[in-house]
Amino acid sequence: IECGVSIGLQKDVPTLLEKVGGYVDAGYRRIKMKIKPGRDLELLRAVRREFPALPILADANSAYTLDDLPTLRAMDDLDLMMIEQPLHWADVREHARLQREIDTPVCLDESITSPRDAELALELGACRIVNLKPGRVGGFTNSIRIHDLCREAGVPVWCGGMLESGIGRAFNVALATLPGFTLPGDISESRRYWERDIVDPEWEMTDGTMLPLDAPGIGVVPELERIEQETVRTEVVTP
């Protein structure tokens, strides 16, 4: 599974370039940069100049409107893999209009919460890529359905992350083995977020990829003793 990494807004361009360079040296195969109005083109251009061949995507988290079309059009010159969720999550029709106006592929993230959302987006041409998060769409059944819909439409998907522990990561790695997941996802190794994960073995990256584990169940074993030590609240739900 090809691995990508997400970078938040940094205090200045030198800090951003240093952070990107560190992840490039670590082997990540795609960099996702957060952007917002007023902090977009300068940052993207700086990274593109420093790393001319690096796969980059810009994640807007719904920060723009169609009034920002000149800025979004200017990103066409930066050879981005995609612009992720540029408009409000509910504005699927406006995303379709935006995709007609720009060459850079639009990727929908928060807009896709169910197979029905995916069907509508694909029908309207609102995106050319989908970020598929199993935790957001309701689990594996809906994830597989959305994957199948996108594959039938020729729209690639990639697996997004939501700060999972090693347990959740196991599910994401398994999902990302499906054939429609053709782009690097937000599947980072354990050390990216945790001083020590709660699974054995921890998830590690080799040459920018993560290998699905050939083991029973989810592939990793939860460290129950450590989980119990770290537990601050227990709740029992009975039928």
PDB file of C-alpha atoms in Angstrom, residues 66-226:
ATOM      1  CA  LEU A  66     -16.996  29.877  -6.226  1.00  0.00           C
ATOM      2  CA  ASP A  67     -16.028  33.516  -5.661  1.00  0.00           C
ATOM      3  CA  ASP A  68     -12.485  32.172  -5.262  1.00  0.00           C
ATOM      4  CA  LEU A  69     -12.498  30.708  -8.777  1.00  0.00           C
ATOM      5  CA  PRO A  70      -9.508  32.831  -9.983  1.00  0.00           C
ATOM      6  CA  THR A  71      -7.343  31.436  -7.176  1.00  0.00           C
ATOM      7  CA  LEU A  72      -8.507  27.875  -7.793  1.00  0.00           C
ATOM      8  CA  ARG A  73      -7.854  28.278 -11.532  1.00  0.00           C
ATOM      9  CA  ALA A  74      -4.337  29.498 -10.780  1.00  0.00           C
ATOM     10  CA  MET A  75      -3.613  26.150  -9.134  1.00  0.00           C
ATOM     11  CA  ASP A  76      -3.878  24.509 -12.562  1.00  0.00           C
ATOM     12  CA  ASP A  77      -0.321  25.697 -13.228  1.00  0.00           C
ATOM     13  CA  LEU A  78       1.097  23.780 -10.250  1.00  0.00           C
ATOM     14  CA  ASP A  79       0.617  20.205 -11.483  1.00  0.00           C
ATOM     15  CA  LEU A  80      -1.330  19.146  -8.385  1.00  0.00           C
ATOM     16  CA  MET A  81      -2.658  15.616  -8.054  1.00  0.00           C
ATOM     17  CA  MET A  82      -5.942  17.119  -6.849  1.00  0.00           C
ATOM     18  CA  ILE A  83      -7.677  19.781  -4.791  1.00  0.00           C
ATOM     19  CA  GLU A  84      -9.480  18.082  -1.926  1.00  0.00           C
ATOM     20  CA  GLN A  85     -12.872  19.379  -0.757  1.00  0.00           C
ATOM     21  CA  PRO A  86     -12.464  22.992  -1.930  1.00  0.00           C
ATOM     22  CA  LEU A  87     -16.117  23.999  -1.358  1.00  0.00           C
ATOM     23  CA  HIS A  88     -18.701  23.372   1.361  1.00  0.00           C
ATOM     24  CA  TRP A  89     -19.372  19.687   1.879  1.00  0.00           C
ATOM     25  CA  ALA A  90     -23.089  20.036   0.994  1.00  0.00           C
ATOM     26  CA  ASP A  91     -22.439  21.915  -2.275  1.00  0.00           C
ATOM     27  CA  VAL A  92     -22.057  18.935  -4.594  1.00  0.00           C
ATOM     28  CA  ARG A  93     -23.604  20.814  -7.525  1.00  0.00           C
ATOM     29  CA  GLU A  94     -21.186  23.694  -7.042  1.00  0.00           C
ATOM     30  CA  HIS A  95     -18.308  21.213  -6.997  1.00  0.00           C
ATOM     31  CA  ALA A  96     -19.577  19.945 -10.344  1.00  0.00           C
ATOM     32  CA  ARG A  97     -19.549  23.484 -11.686  1.00  0.00           C
ATOM     33  CA  LEU A  98     -16.055  24.052 -10.309  1.00  0.00           C
ATOM     34  CA  GLN A  99     -14.736  20.843 -11.878  1.00  0.00           C
ATOM     35  CA  ARG A 100     -15.933  22.076 -15.268  1.00  0.00           C
ATOM     36  CA  GLU A 101     -14.035  25.332 -14.741  1.00  0.00           C
ATOM     37  CA  ILE A 102     -10.628  23.938 -13.691  1.00  0.00           C
ATOM     38  CA  ASP A 103      -8.241  21.302 -15.023  1.00  0.00           C
ATOM     39  CA  THR A 104      -6.990  20.080 -11.631  1.00  0.00           C
ATOM     40  CA  PRO A 105      -9.015  17.067 -10.428  1.00  0.00           C
ATOM     41  CA  VAL A 106     -11.441  17.826  -7.601  1.00  0.00           C
ATOM     42  CA  CYS A 107     -11.403  15.245  -4.805  1.00  0.00           C
ATOM     43  CA  LEU A 108     -14.449  14.947  -2.564  1.00  0.00           C
ATOM     44  CA  ASP A 109     -13.980  13.998   1.077  1.00  0.00           C
ATOM     45  CA  GLU A 110     -16.563  15.262   3.585  1.00  0.00           C
ATOM     46  CA  SER A 111     -19.195  15.335   0.813  1.00  0.00           C
ATOM     47  CA  ILE A 112     -19.149  11.527   0.617  1.00  0.00           C
ATOM     48  CA  THR A 113     -20.884  10.039   3.656  1.00  0.00           C
ATOM     49  CA  SER A 114     -22.795   7.217   1.947  1.00  0.00           C
ATOM     50  CA  PRO A 115     -23.059   5.299  -1.340  1.00  0.00           C
ATOM     51  CA  ARG A 116     -25.938   7.573  -2.295  1.00  0.00           C
ATOM     52  CA  ASP A 117     -23.691  10.629  -1.923  1.00  0.00           C
ATOM     53  CA  ALA A 118     -21.137   8.945  -4.161  1.00  0.00           C
ATOM     54  CA  GLU A 119     -23.763   8.120  -6.780  1.00  0.00           C
ATOM     55  CA  LEU A 120     -24.897  11.751  -6.907  1.00  0.00           C
ATOM     56  CA  ALA A 121     -21.362  13.122  -7.101  1.00  0.00           C
ATOM     57  CA  LEU A 122     -20.422  10.736  -9.896  1.00  0.00           C
ATOM     58  CA  GLU A 123     -23.632  11.433 -11.803  1.00  0.00           C
ATOM     59  CA  LEU A 124     -23.068  15.203 -11.635  1.00  0.00           C
ATOM     60  CA  GLY A 125     -19.351  14.991 -12.437  1.00  0.00           C
ATOM     61  CA  ALA A 126     -18.574  16.755  -9.158  1.00  0.00           C
ATOM     62  CA  CYS A 127     -15.186  15.078  -8.747  1.00  0.00           C
ATOM     63  CA  ARG A 128     -12.554  13.008 -10.502  1.00  0.00           C
ATOM     64  CA  ILE A 129     -11.179  11.442  -7.296  1.00  0.00           C
ATOM     65  CA  VAL A 130     -12.744  10.317  -3.986  1.00  0.00           C
ATOM     66  CA  ASN A 131     -11.164  10.214  -0.540  1.00  0.00           C
ATOM     67  CA  LEU A 132     -12.789   7.199   1.088  1.00  0.00           C
ATOM     68  CA  LYS A 133     -12.763   7.043   4.898  1.00  0.00           C
ATOM     69  CA  PRO A 134     -14.460   3.924   6.287  1.00  0.00           C
ATOM     70  CA  GLY A 135     -15.151   5.664   9.593  1.00  0.00           C
ATOM     71  CA  ARG A 136     -16.997   8.449   7.828  1.00  0.00           C
ATOM     72  CA  VAL A 137     -19.143   6.370   5.488  1.00  0.00           C
ATOM     73  CA  GLY A 138     -20.302   3.775   8.019  1.00  0.00           C
ATOM     74  CA  GLY A 139     -17.839   0.902   7.794  1.00  0.00           C
ATOM     75  CA  PHE A 140     -16.721  -1.709   5.309  1.00  0.00           C
ATOM     76  CA  THR A 141     -20.056  -2.467   3.652  1.00  0.00           C
ATOM     77  CA  ASN A 142     -20.562   1.127   2.521  1.00  0.00           C
ATOM     78  CA  SER A 143     -16.844   1.544   1.775  1.00  0.00           C
ATOM     79  CA  ILE A 144     -16.855  -1.417  -0.593  1.00  0.00           C
ATOM     80  CA  ARG A 145     -20.036  -0.185  -2.278  1.00  0.00           C
ATOM     81  CA  ILE A 146     -18.542   3.281  -2.825  1.00  0.00           C
ATOM     82  CA  HIS A 147     -15.309   1.707  -4.070  1.00  0.00           C
ATOM     83  CA  ASP A 148     -17.280  -0.358  -6.581  1.00  0.00           C
ATOM     84  CA  LEU A 149     -19.302   2.635  -7.773  1.00  0.00           C
ATOM     85  CA  CYS A 150     -16.160   4.687  -8.312  1.00  0.00           C
ATOM     86  CA  ARG A 151     -14.371   1.875 -10.078  1.00  0.00           C
ATOM     87  CA  GLU A 152     -17.297   1.405 -12.436  1.00  0.00           C
ATOM     88  CA  ALA A 153     -17.143   5.135 -13.196  1.00  0.00           C
ATOM     89  CA  GLY A 154     -13.371   5.128 -13.679  1.00  0.00           C
ATOM     90  CA  VAL A 155     -12.841   7.390 -10.665  1.00  0.00           C
ATOM     91  CA  PRO A 156      -9.846   6.445  -8.465  1.00  0.00           C
ATOM     92  CA  VAL A 157     -10.188   6.347  -4.684  1.00  0.00           C
ATOM     93  CA  TRP A 158      -7.675   6.611  -1.866  1.00  0.00           C
ATOM     94  CA  CYS A 159      -7.967   5.778   1.813  1.00  0.00           C
ATOM     95  CA  GLY A 160      -8.157   8.724   4.168  1.00  0.00           C
ATOM     96  CA  GLY A 161      -7.126   8.558   7.803  1.00  0.00           C
ATOM     97  CA  MET A 162      -8.709   9.913  10.980  1.00  0.00           C
ATOM     98  CA  LEU A 163      -5.850   9.544  13.510  1.00  0.00           C
ATOM     99  CA  GLU A 164      -6.502   5.839  14.006  1.00  0.00           C
ATOM    100  CA  SER A 165      -4.591   3.701  16.431  1.00  0.00           C
ATOM    101  CA  GLY A 166      -2.918   0.597  15.051  1.00  0.00           C
ATOM    102  CA  ILE A 167      -6.241  -1.211  15.303  1.00  0.00           C
ATOM    103  CA  GLY A 168      -8.048   1.212  13.011  1.00  0.00           C
ATOM    104  CA  ARG A 169      -5.007   1.321  10.741  1.00  0.00           C
ATOM    105  CA  ALA A 170      -5.320  -2.426  10.230  1.00  0.00           C
ATOM    106  CA  PHE A 171      -8.788  -1.950   8.760  1.00  0.00           C
ATOM    107  CA  ASN A 172      -7.601   0.889   6.507  1.00  0.00           C
ATOM    108  CA  VAL A 173      -4.685  -1.151   5.204  1.00  0.00           C
ATOM    109  CA  ALA A 174      -7.011  -4.052   4.432  1.00  0.00           C
ATOM    110  CA  LEU A 175      -9.496  -1.789   2.655  1.00  0.00           C
ATOM    111  CA  ALA A 176      -6.760  -0.161   0.589  1.00  0.00           C
ATOM    112  CA  THR A 177      -5.849  -3.514  -0.978  1.00  0.00           C
ATOM    113  CA  LEU A 178      -8.973  -3.291  -3.164  1.00  0.00           C
ATOM    114  CA  PRO A 179      -8.132  -2.603  -6.828  1.00  0.00           C
ATOM    115  CA  GLY A 180      -9.772   0.829  -7.022  1.00  0.00           C
ATOM    116  CA  PHE A 181      -7.334   2.288  -4.462  1.00  0.00           C
ATOM    117  CA  THR A 182      -4.753   3.412  -7.005  1.00  0.00           C
ATOM    118  CA  LEU A 183      -3.459   6.556  -5.243  1.00  0.00           C
ATOM    119  CA  PRO A 184      -1.352   6.855  -2.053  1.00  0.00           C
ATOM    120  CA  GLY A 185      -3.580   7.251   0.988  1.00  0.00           C
ATOM    121  CA  ASP A 186      -3.240   8.816   4.438  1.00  0.00           C
ATOM    122  CA  ILE A 187      -1.911   5.549   5.833  1.00  0.00           C
ATOM    123  CA  SER A 188       1.079   6.576   7.907  1.00  0.00           C
ATOM    124  CA  GLU A 189       3.207   4.321  10.066  1.00  0.00           C
ATOM    125  CA  SER A 190       2.577   4.104  13.808  1.00  0.00           C
ATOM    126  CA  ARG A 191       5.473   6.396  14.747  1.00  0.00           C
ATOM    127  CA  ARG A 192       3.888   9.229  12.741  1.00  0.00           C
ATOM    128  CA  TYR A 193       1.366   9.740  15.561  1.00  0.00           C
ATOM    129  CA  TRP A 194       2.242   7.510  18.493  1.00  0.00           C
ATOM    130  CA  GLU A 195       5.276   7.187  20.725  1.00  0.00           C
ATOM    131  CA  ARG A 196       4.048   3.641  21.177  1.00  0.00           C
ATOM    132  CA  ASP A 197       1.068   2.081  19.441  1.00  0.00           C
ATOM    133  CA  ILE A 198      -1.359  -0.329  21.107  1.00  0.00           C
ATOM    134  CA  VAL A 199      -0.786  -3.215  18.676  1.00  0.00           C
ATOM    135  CA  ASP A 200       1.884  -5.790  18.042  1.00  0.00           C
ATOM    136  CA  PRO A 201       3.545  -5.478  15.616  1.00  0.00           C
ATOM    137  CA  GLU A 202       3.404  -1.727  15.116  1.00  0.00           C
ATOM    138  CA  TRP A 203       2.778  -0.483  11.591  1.00  0.00           C
ATOM    139  CA  GLU A 204       6.006   0.348   9.785  1.00  0.00           C
ATOM    140  CA  MET A 205       6.710   1.783   6.358  1.00  0.00           C
ATOM    141  CA  THR A 206       9.303   0.431   3.922  1.00  0.00           C
ATOM    142  CA  ASP A 207      10.258   2.404   0.821  1.00  0.00           C
ATOM    143  CA  GLY A 208       7.083   4.478   1.053  1.00  0.00           C
ATOM    144  CA  THR A 209       4.786   1.476   1.300  1.00  0.00           C
ATOM    145  CA  MET A 210       3.033  -0.523   3.992  1.00  0.00           C
ATOM    146  CA  LEU A 211       2.657  -4.276   3.658  1.00  0.00           C
ATOM    147  CA  PRO A 212      -0.635  -5.926   4.652  1.00  0.00           C
ATOM    148  CA  LEU A 213       0.199  -8.525   7.294  1.00  0.00           C
ATOM    149  CA  ASP A 214      -0.264 -12.208   6.563  1.00  0.00           C
ATOM    150  CA  ALA A 215      -1.838 -13.059   9.908  1.00  0.00           C
ATOM    151  CA  PRO A 216      -5.281 -14.034  11.238  1.00  0.00           C
ATOM    152  CA  GLY A 217      -8.033 -11.486  11.759  1.00  0.00           C
ATOM    153  CA  ILE A 218      -6.934  -7.867  11.399  1.00  0.00           C
ATOM    154  CA  GLY A 219      -3.270  -8.874  11.166  1.00  0.00           C
ATOM    155  CA  VAL A 220      -2.134  -7.263  14.419  1.00  0.00           C
ATOM    156  CA  VAL A 221      -2.709  -8.212  18.062  1.00  0.00           C
ATOM    157  CA  PRO A 222      -4.075  -5.536  20.421  1.00  0.00           C
ATOM    158  CA  GLU A 223      -1.886  -5.158  23.523  1.00  0.00           C
ATOM    159  CA  LEU A 224      -4.710  -5.648  26.010  1.00  0.00           C
ATOM    160  CA  GLU A 225      -2.582  -5.154  29.118  1.00  0.00           C
ATOM    161  CA  ARG A 226      -1.368  -1.764  27.913  1.00  0.00           C
TER     162      ARG A 226
END
